[in-house]
Amino acid sequence: ETRKYMLLYKPKNNIEKAEYFYRLGKAFEESGNFQEARKYYKNCILTCPRSKVYFGPFACLNLAELDIESKNRPSAEHYLKAGEKFSDFE
């Protein structure tokens, strides 16, 4: 149900967009829809500022965990390295 309400929300700036995409990704992951979760986590990474916001690096970690569970080690390593590009997040 949370996803339905979130899909109605329109974020105003990149920080809000990053949080929006991260939270949608988390909601889809928790419901077992990993394909949609991956899509929103990737959108989060693309829109998240590179510093002072934790949604981007957390999205990278969540994607890496999904890849580890699906035995895709190269992709998991890719997202772990991508998470290192973010700095000084709160």
Tab-separated table of N, CA, C and O in Angstrom:
chain	number	residue	atom	x	y	z
A	1	GLU	N	0.813	-1.199	0.000
A	1	GLU	CA	0.000	0.000	0.000
A	1	GLU	C	0.852	1.256	0.000
A	1	GLU	O	0.475	2.243	-0.590
A	2	THR	N	1.984	1.231	0.681
A	2	THR	CA	2.858	2.398	0.734
A	2	THR	C	3.290	2.815	-0.659
A	2	THR	O	3.350	3.999	-0.964
A	3	ARG	N	3.558	1.832	-1.509
A	3	ARG	CA	4.018	2.138	-2.864
A	3	ARG	C	2.991	2.961	-3.615
A	3	ARG	O	3.343	3.881	-4.348
A	4	LYS	N	1.707	2.654	-3.458
A	4	LYS	CA	0.654	3.390	-4.166
A	4	LYS	C	0.702	4.868	-3.817
A	4	LYS	O	0.589	5.721	-4.685
A	5	TYR	N	0.860	5.162	-2.531
A	5	TYR	CA	0.904	6.558	-2.098
A	5	TYR	C	2.188	7.237	-2.539
A	5	TYR	O	2.186	8.404	-2.926
A	6	MET	N	3.280	6.513	-2.487
A	6	MET	CA	4.553	7.095	-2.890
A	6	MET	C	4.561	7.437	-4.376
A	6	MET	O	5.164	8.431	-4.775
A	7	LEU	N	3.919	6.628	-5.183
A	7	LEU	CA	3.896	6.886	-6.619
A	7	LEU	C	3.135	8.167	-6.960
A	7	LEU	O	3.315	8.719	-8.035
A	8	LEU	N	2.330	8.657	-6.039
A	8	LEU	CA	1.599	9.907	-6.241
A	8	LEU	C	2.448	11.131	-5.903
A	8	LEU	O	2.144	12.238	-6.329
A	9	TYR	N	3.509	10.949	-5.132
A	9	TYR	CA	4.357	12.050	-4.682
A	9	TYR	C	5.255	12.530	-5.817
A	9	TYR	O	5.794	11.733	-6.571
A	10	LYS	N	5.435	13.822	-5.924
A	10	LYS	CA	6.310	14.402	-6.943
A	10	LYS	C	7.464	15.145	-6.261
A	10	LYS	O	7.286	16.244	-5.746
A	11	PRO	N	8.662	14.555	-6.246
A	11	PRO	CA	9.806	15.206	-5.606
A	11	PRO	C	10.198	16.488	-6.336
A	11	PRO	O	10.032	16.606	-7.541
A	12	LYS	N	10.759	17.446	-5.579
A	12	LYS	CA	11.045	18.765	-6.128
A	12	LYS	C	12.506	18.987	-6.518
A	12	LYS	O	12.798	19.786	-7.379
A	13	ASN	N	13.439	18.316	-5.872
A	13	ASN	CA	14.859	18.515	-6.182
A	13	ASN	C	15.574	17.167	-6.156
A	13	ASN	O	14.969	16.145	-5.864
A	14	ASN	N	16.864	17.178	-6.459
A	14	ASN	CA	17.591	15.905	-6.566
A	14	ASN	C	17.676	15.146	-5.249
A	14	ASN	O	17.643	13.914	-5.245
A	15	ILE	N	17.785	15.839	-4.144
A	15	ILE	CA	17.828	15.133	-2.857
A	15	ILE	C	16.489	14.450	-2.603
A	15	ILE	O	16.440	13.282	-2.206
A	16	GLU	N	15.399	15.147	-2.869
A	16	GLU	CA	14.076	14.526	-2.701
A	16	GLU	C	13.883	13.382	-3.680
A	16	GLU	O	13.303	12.359	-3.333
A	17	LYS	N	14.378	13.543	-4.910
A	17	LYS	CA	14.266	12.468	-5.900
A	17	LYS	C	15.049	11.242	-5.448
A	17	LYS	O	14.573	10.112	-5.560
A	18	ALA	N	16.267	11.460	-4.949
A	18	ALA	CA	17.091	10.337	-4.491
A	18	ALA	C	16.386	9.589	-3.358
A	18	ALA	O	16.325	8.360	-3.369
A	19	GLU	N	15.850	10.344	-2.404
A	19	GLU	CA	15.140	9.705	-1.296
A	19	GLU	C	13.906	8.974	-1.798
A	19	GLU	O	13.622	7.847	-1.390
A	20	TYR	N	13.173	9.588	-2.697
A	20	TYR	CA	11.966	8.998	-3.284
A	20	TYR	C	12.292	7.666	-3.960
A	20	TYR	O	11.664	6.647	-3.693
A	21	PHE	N	13.320	7.683	-4.824
A	21	PHE	CA	13.698	6.453	-5.530
A	21	PHE	C	14.198	5.390	-4.554
A	21	PHE	O	13.884	4.208	-4.702
A	22	TYR	N	14.984	5.811	-3.552
A	22	TYR	CA	15.495	4.850	-2.572
A	22	TYR	C	14.349	4.184	-1.817
A	22	TYR	O	14.306	2.960	-1.676
A	23	ARG	N	13.423	4.973	-1.340
A	23	ARG	CA	12.311	4.429	-0.547
A	23	ARG	C	11.393	3.547	-1.392
A	23	ARG	O	10.894	2.526	-0.916
A	24	LEU	N	11.189	3.923	-2.655
A	24	LEU	CA	10.410	3.044	-3.539
A	24	LEU	C	11.153	1.731	-3.771
A	24	LEU	O	10.555	0.652	-3.747
A	25	GLY	N	12.455	1.815	-3.993
A	25	GLY	CA	13.248	0.602	-4.159
A	25	GLY	C	13.140	-0.298	-2.948
A	25	GLY	O	12.950	-1.512	-3.071
A	26	LYS	N	13.229	0.304	-1.770
A	26	LYS	CA	13.133	-0.477	-0.523
A	26	LYS	C	11.755	-1.125	-0.390
A	26	LYS	O	11.645	-2.292	-0.010
A	27	ALA	N	10.701	-0.367	-0.734
A	27	ALA	CA	9.335	-0.912	-0.644
A	27	ALA	C	9.157	-2.085	-1.599
A	27	ALA	O	8.571	-3.112	-1.234
A	28	PHE	N	9.667	-1.958	-2.827
A	28	PHE	CA	9.556	-3.062	-3.776
A	28	PHE	C	10.392	-4.257	-3.341
A	28	PHE	O	9.969	-5.401	-3.484
A	29	GLU	N	11.580	-3.997	-2.795
A	29	GLU	CA	12.413	-5.100	-2.309
A	29	GLU	C	11.703	-5.855	-1.184
A	29	GLU	O	11.681	-7.084	-1.174
A	30	GLU	N	11.121	-5.122	-0.249
A	30	GLU	CA	10.435	-5.760	0.875
A	30	GLU	C	9.220	-6.567	0.430
A	30	GLU	O	8.844	-7.533	1.078
A	31	SER	N	8.619	-6.179	-0.701
A	31	SER	CA	7.466	-6.933	-1.207
A	31	SER	C	7.885	-8.096	-2.107
A	31	SER	O	7.042	-8.839	-2.588
A	32	GLY	N	9.206	-8.234	-2.344
A	32	GLY	CA	9.694	-9.345	-3.156
A	32	GLY	C	9.792	-9.048	-4.643
A	32	GLY	O	10.135	-9.919	-5.428
A	33	ASN	N	9.514	-7.811	-5.049
A	33	ASN	CA	9.615	-7.431	-6.459
A	33	ASN	C	11.011	-6.853	-6.699
A	33	ASN	O	11.206	-5.638	-6.742
A	34	PHE	N	11.985	-7.738	-6.872
A	34	PHE	CA	13.375	-7.332	-6.950
A	34	PHE	C	13.704	-6.595	-8.241
A	34	PHE	O	14.576	-5.736	-8.250
A	35	GLN	N	13.021	-6.901	-9.312
A	35	GLN	CA	13.272	-6.207	-10.576
A	35	GLN	C	12.912	-4.723	-10.456
A	35	GLN	O	13.685	-3.858	-10.862
A	36	GLU	N	11.762	-4.428	-9.878
A	36	GLU	CA	11.363	-3.031	-9.676
A	36	GLU	C	12.272	-2.369	-8.645
A	36	GLU	O	12.638	-1.199	-8.799
A	37	ALA	N	12.644	-3.092	-7.617
A	37	ALA	CA	13.548	-2.548	-6.600
A	37	ALA	C	14.852	-2.111	-7.247
A	37	ALA	O	15.341	-1.002	-6.993
A	38	ARG	N	15.408	-2.959	-8.091
A	38	ARG	CA	16.662	-2.642	-8.776
A	38	ARG	C	16.510	-1.373	-9.614
A	38	ARG	O	17.395	-0.516	-9.612
A	39	LYS	N	15.408	-1.245	-10.312
A	39	LYS	CA	15.170	-0.066	-11.162
A	39	LYS	C	15.203	1.207	-10.316
A	39	LYS	O	15.872	2.182	-10.679
A	40	TYR	N	14.510	1.202	-9.188
A	40	TYR	CA	14.454	2.409	-8.369
A	40	TYR	C	15.770	2.683	-7.652
A	40	TYR	O	16.167	3.840	-7.500
A	41	TYR	N	16.474	1.644	-7.228
A	41	TYR	CA	17.791	1.861	-6.626
A	41	TYR	C	18.743	2.489	-7.642
A	41	TYR	O	19.514	3.395	-7.315
A	42	LYS	N	18.708	2.021	-8.876
A	42	LYS	CA	19.569	2.602	-9.913
A	42	LYS	C	19.210	4.060	-10.174
A	42	LYS	O	20.101	4.900	-10.355
A	43	ASN	N	17.925	4.382	-10.192
A	43	ASN	CA	17.510	5.773	-10.358
A	43	ASN	C	18.004	6.622	-9.192
A	43	ASN	O	18.399	7.777	-9.368
A	44	CYS	N	17.977	6.068	-8.007
A	44	CYS	CA	18.474	6.769	-6.827
A	44	CYS	C	19.948	7.116	-7.008
A	44	CYS	O	20.358	8.256	-6.772
A	45	ILE	N	20.733	6.152	-7.426
A	45	ILE	CA	22.168	6.364	-7.615
A	45	ILE	C	22.416	7.464	-8.646
A	45	ILE	O	23.286	8.314	-8.466
A	46	LEU	N	21.638	7.467	-9.716
A	46	LEU	CA	21.826	8.463	-10.776
A	46	LEU	C	21.453	9.878	-10.342
A	46	LEU	O	22.064	10.842	-10.800
A	47	THR	N	20.467	10.016	-9.476
A	47	THR	CA	20.007	11.351	-9.091
A	47	THR	C	20.612	11.861	-7.796
A	47	THR	O	20.562	13.059	-7.522
A	48	CYS	N	21.203	10.989	-7.018
A	48	CYS	CA	21.708	11.376	-5.701
A	48	CYS	C	22.963	12.244	-5.829
A	48	CYS	O	23.880	11.903	-6.576
A	49	PRO	N	22.998	13.349	-5.080
A	49	PRO	CA	24.244	14.125	-5.029
A	49	PRO	C	25.379	13.247	-4.497
A	49	PRO	O	25.139	12.291	-3.770
A	50	ARG	N	26.585	13.557	-4.847
A	50	ARG	CA	27.737	12.721	-4.493
A	50	ARG	C	28.234	12.913	-3.070
A	50	ARG	O	29.176	12.258	-2.646
A	51	SER	N	27.649	13.830	-2.324
A	51	SER	CA	28.100	14.015	-0.947
A	51	SER	C	26.942	14.417	-0.046
A	51	SER	O	25.928	14.940	-0.504
A	52	LYS	N	27.112	14.111	1.224
A	52	LYS	CA	26.210	14.516	2.304
A	52	LYS	C	24.804	13.928	2.248
A	52	LYS	O	23.914	14.405	2.931
A	53	VAL	N	24.572	12.923	1.434
A	53	VAL	CA	23.266	12.259	1.379
A	53	VAL	C	23.520	10.755	1.360
A	53	VAL	O	24.302	10.272	0.548
A	54	TYR	N	22.859	10.022	2.231
A	54	TYR	CA	23.158	8.595	2.360
A	54	TYR	C	22.362	7.695	1.421
A	54	TYR	O	22.666	6.523	1.291
A	55	PHE	N	21.362	8.221	0.732
A	55	PHE	CA	20.519	7.362	-0.096
A	55	PHE	C	21.307	6.685	-1.227
A	55	PHE	O	21.087	5.515	-1.516
A	56	GLY	N	22.209	7.401	-1.861
A	56	GLY	CA	23.000	6.831	-2.959
A	56	GLY	C	23.862	5.661	-2.524
A	56	GLY	O	23.781	4.568	-3.094
A	57	PRO	N	24.713	5.848	-1.491
A	57	PRO	CA	25.541	4.711	-1.074
A	57	PRO	C	24.724	3.545	-0.527
A	57	PRO	O	25.080	2.387	-0.741
A	58	PHE	N	23.604	3.848	0.135
A	58	PHE	CA	22.759	2.759	0.627
A	58	PHE	C	22.109	2.009	-0.529
A	58	PHE	O	21.967	0.779	-0.482
A	59	ALA	N	21.724	2.723	-1.583
A	59	ALA	CA	21.163	2.062	-2.765
A	59	ALA	C	22.214	1.139	-3.380
A	59	ALA	O	21.894	0.021	-3.799
A	60	CYS	N	23.469	1.592	-3.414
A	60	CYS	CA	24.549	0.747	-3.928
A	60	CYS	C	24.689	-0.524	-3.090
A	60	CYS	O	24.830	-1.629	-3.631
A	61	LEU	N	24.652	-0.367	-1.774
A	61	LEU	CA	24.759	-1.534	-0.890
A	61	LEU	C	23.588	-2.491	-1.092
A	61	LEU	O	23.778	-3.713	-1.123
A	62	ASN	N	22.396	-1.948	-1.240
A	62	ASN	CA	21.228	-2.813	-1.435
A	62	ASN	C	21.312	-3.557	-2.759
A	62	ASN	O	20.963	-4.741	-2.830
A	63	LEU	N	21.782	-2.879	-3.806
A	63	LEU	CA	21.960	-3.566	-5.092
A	63	LEU	C	23.026	-4.658	-4.971
A	63	LEU	O	22.858	-5.752	-5.512
A	64	ALA	N	24.099	-4.370	-4.261
A	64	ALA	CA	25.143	-5.382	-4.061
A	64	ALA	C	24.587	-6.584	-3.314
A	64	ALA	O	24.876	-7.735	-3.679
A	65	GLU	N	23.768	-6.350	-2.294
A	65	GLU	CA	23.171	-7.461	-1.556
A	65	GLU	C	22.249	-8.292	-2.443
A	65	GLU	O	22.262	-9.532	-2.373
A	66	LEU	N	21.458	-7.618	-3.281
A	66	LEU	CA	20.597	-8.365	-4.207
A	66	LEU	C	21.431	-9.210	-5.160
A	66	LEU	O	21.070	-10.347	-5.473
A	67	ASP	N	22.556	-8.641	-5.619
A	67	ASP	CA	23.427	-9.385	-6.526
A	67	ASP	C	24.110	-10.553	-5.824
A	67	ASP	O	24.282	-11.623	-6.413
A	68	ILE	N	24.478	-10.386	-4.577
A	68	ILE	CA	25.090	-11.489	-3.825
A	68	ILE	C	24.086	-12.626	-3.670
A	68	ILE	O	24.425	-13.795	-3.859
A	69	GLU	N	22.844	-12.269	-3.358
A	69	GLU	CA	21.805	-13.296	-3.214
A	69	GLU	C	21.547	-14.037	-4.519
A	69	GLU	O	21.219	-15.221	-4.505
A	70	SER	N	21.695	-13.331	-5.645
A	70	SER	CA	21.462	-13.986	-6.937
A	70	SER	C	22.764	-14.528	-7.532
A	70	SER	O	22.816	-14.904	-8.691
A	71	LYS	N	23.820	-14.549	-6.714
A	71	LYS	CA	25.119	-15.124	-7.099
A	71	LYS	C	25.772	-14.397	-8.276
A	71	LYS	O	26.444	-15.006	-9.105
A	72	ASN	N	25.557	-13.080	-8.365
A	72	ASN	CA	26.168	-12.274	-9.417
A	72	ASN	C	27.289	-11.440	-8.791
A	72	ASN	O	27.142	-10.245	-8.561
A	73	ARG	N	28.400	-12.097	-8.535
A	73	ARG	CA	29.515	-11.448	-7.847
A	73	ARG	C	30.087	-10.246	-8.592
A	73	ARG	O	30.340	-9.213	-7.977
A	74	PRO	N	30.300	-10.303	-9.923
A	74	PRO	CA	30.850	-9.124	-10.613
A	74	PRO	C	29.972	-7.879	-10.448
A	74	PRO	O	30.484	-6.788	-10.218
A	75	SER	N	28.670	-8.052	-10.535
A	75	SER	CA	27.778	-6.916	-10.380
A	75	SER	C	27.792	-6.419	-8.937
A	75	SER	O	27.779	-5.199	-8.681
A	76	ALA	N	27.844	-7.320	-7.979
A	76	ALA	CA	27.914	-6.934	-6.569
A	76	ALA	C	29.168	-6.108	-6.313
A	76	ALA	O	29.111	-5.060	-5.657
A	77	GLU	N	30.298	-6.548	-6.854
A	77	GLU	CA	31.548	-5.801	-6.697
A	77	GLU	C	31.444	-4.424	-7.345
A	77	GLU	O	31.947	-3.436	-6.809
A	78	HIS	N	30.783	-4.350	-8.505
A	78	HIS	CA	30.579	-3.074	-9.196
A	78	HIS	C	29.835	-2.089	-8.292
A	78	HIS	O	30.244	-0.930	-8.155
A	79	TYR	N	28.750	-2.527	-7.678
A	79	TYR	CA	27.963	-1.623	-6.837
A	79	TYR	C	28.673	-1.276	-5.535
A	79	TYR	O	28.520	-0.164	-5.023
A	80	LEU	N	29.470	-2.186	-5.004
A	80	LEU	CA	30.253	-1.850	-3.820
A	80	LEU	C	31.265	-0.753	-4.139
A	80	LEU	O	31.439	0.192	-3.369
A	81	LYS	N	31.901	-0.847	-5.300
A	81	LYS	CA	32.845	0.196	-5.722
A	81	LYS	C	32.111	1.497	-6.025
A	81	LYS	O	32.611	2.580	-5.729
A	82	ALA	N	30.928	1.406	-6.614
A	82	ALA	CA	30.145	2.610	-6.917
A	82	ALA	C	29.781	3.344	-5.627
A	82	ALA	O	29.745	4.579	-5.596
A	83	GLY	N	29.518	2.608	-4.572
A	83	GLY	CA	29.181	3.229	-3.294
A	83	GLY	C	30.322	4.037	-2.713
A	83	GLY	O	30.108	5.001	-1.982
A	84	GLU	N	31.546	3.680	-3.070
A	84	GLU	CA	32.717	4.401	-2.578
A	84	GLU	C	32.851	5.785	-3.204
A	84	GLU	O	33.588	6.629	-2.698
A	85	LYS	N	32.162	6.030	-4.299
A	85	LYS	CA	32.250	7.330	-4.975
A	85	LYS	C	31.469	8.417	-4.250
A	85	LYS	O	31.616	9.594	-4.537
A	86	PHE	N	30.630	8.006	-3.318
A	86	PHE	CA	29.902	8.967	-2.506
A	86	PHE	C	30.762	9.301	-1.288
A	86	PHE	O	31.471	8.452	-0.783
A	87	SER	N	30.692	10.527	-0.812
A	87	SER	CA	31.526	10.891	0.343
A	87	SER	C	30.768	11.792	1.296
A	87	SER	O	29.803	12.459	0.928
A	88	ASP	N	31.218	11.791	2.511
A	88	ASP	CA	30.691	12.703	3.533
A	88	ASP	C	29.189	12.655	3.694
A	88	ASP	O	28.565	13.672	3.937
A	89	PHE	N	28.581	11.473	3.530
A	89	PHE	CA	27.136	11.425	3.699
A	89	PHE	C	26.786	11.457	5.176
A	89	PHE	O	27.563	11.085	6.027
A	90	GLU	N	25.581	11.986	5.455
A	90	GLU	CA	25.142	12.147	6.837
A	90	GLU	C	24.729	10.826	7.437
A	90	GLU	O	24.208	9.981	6.789
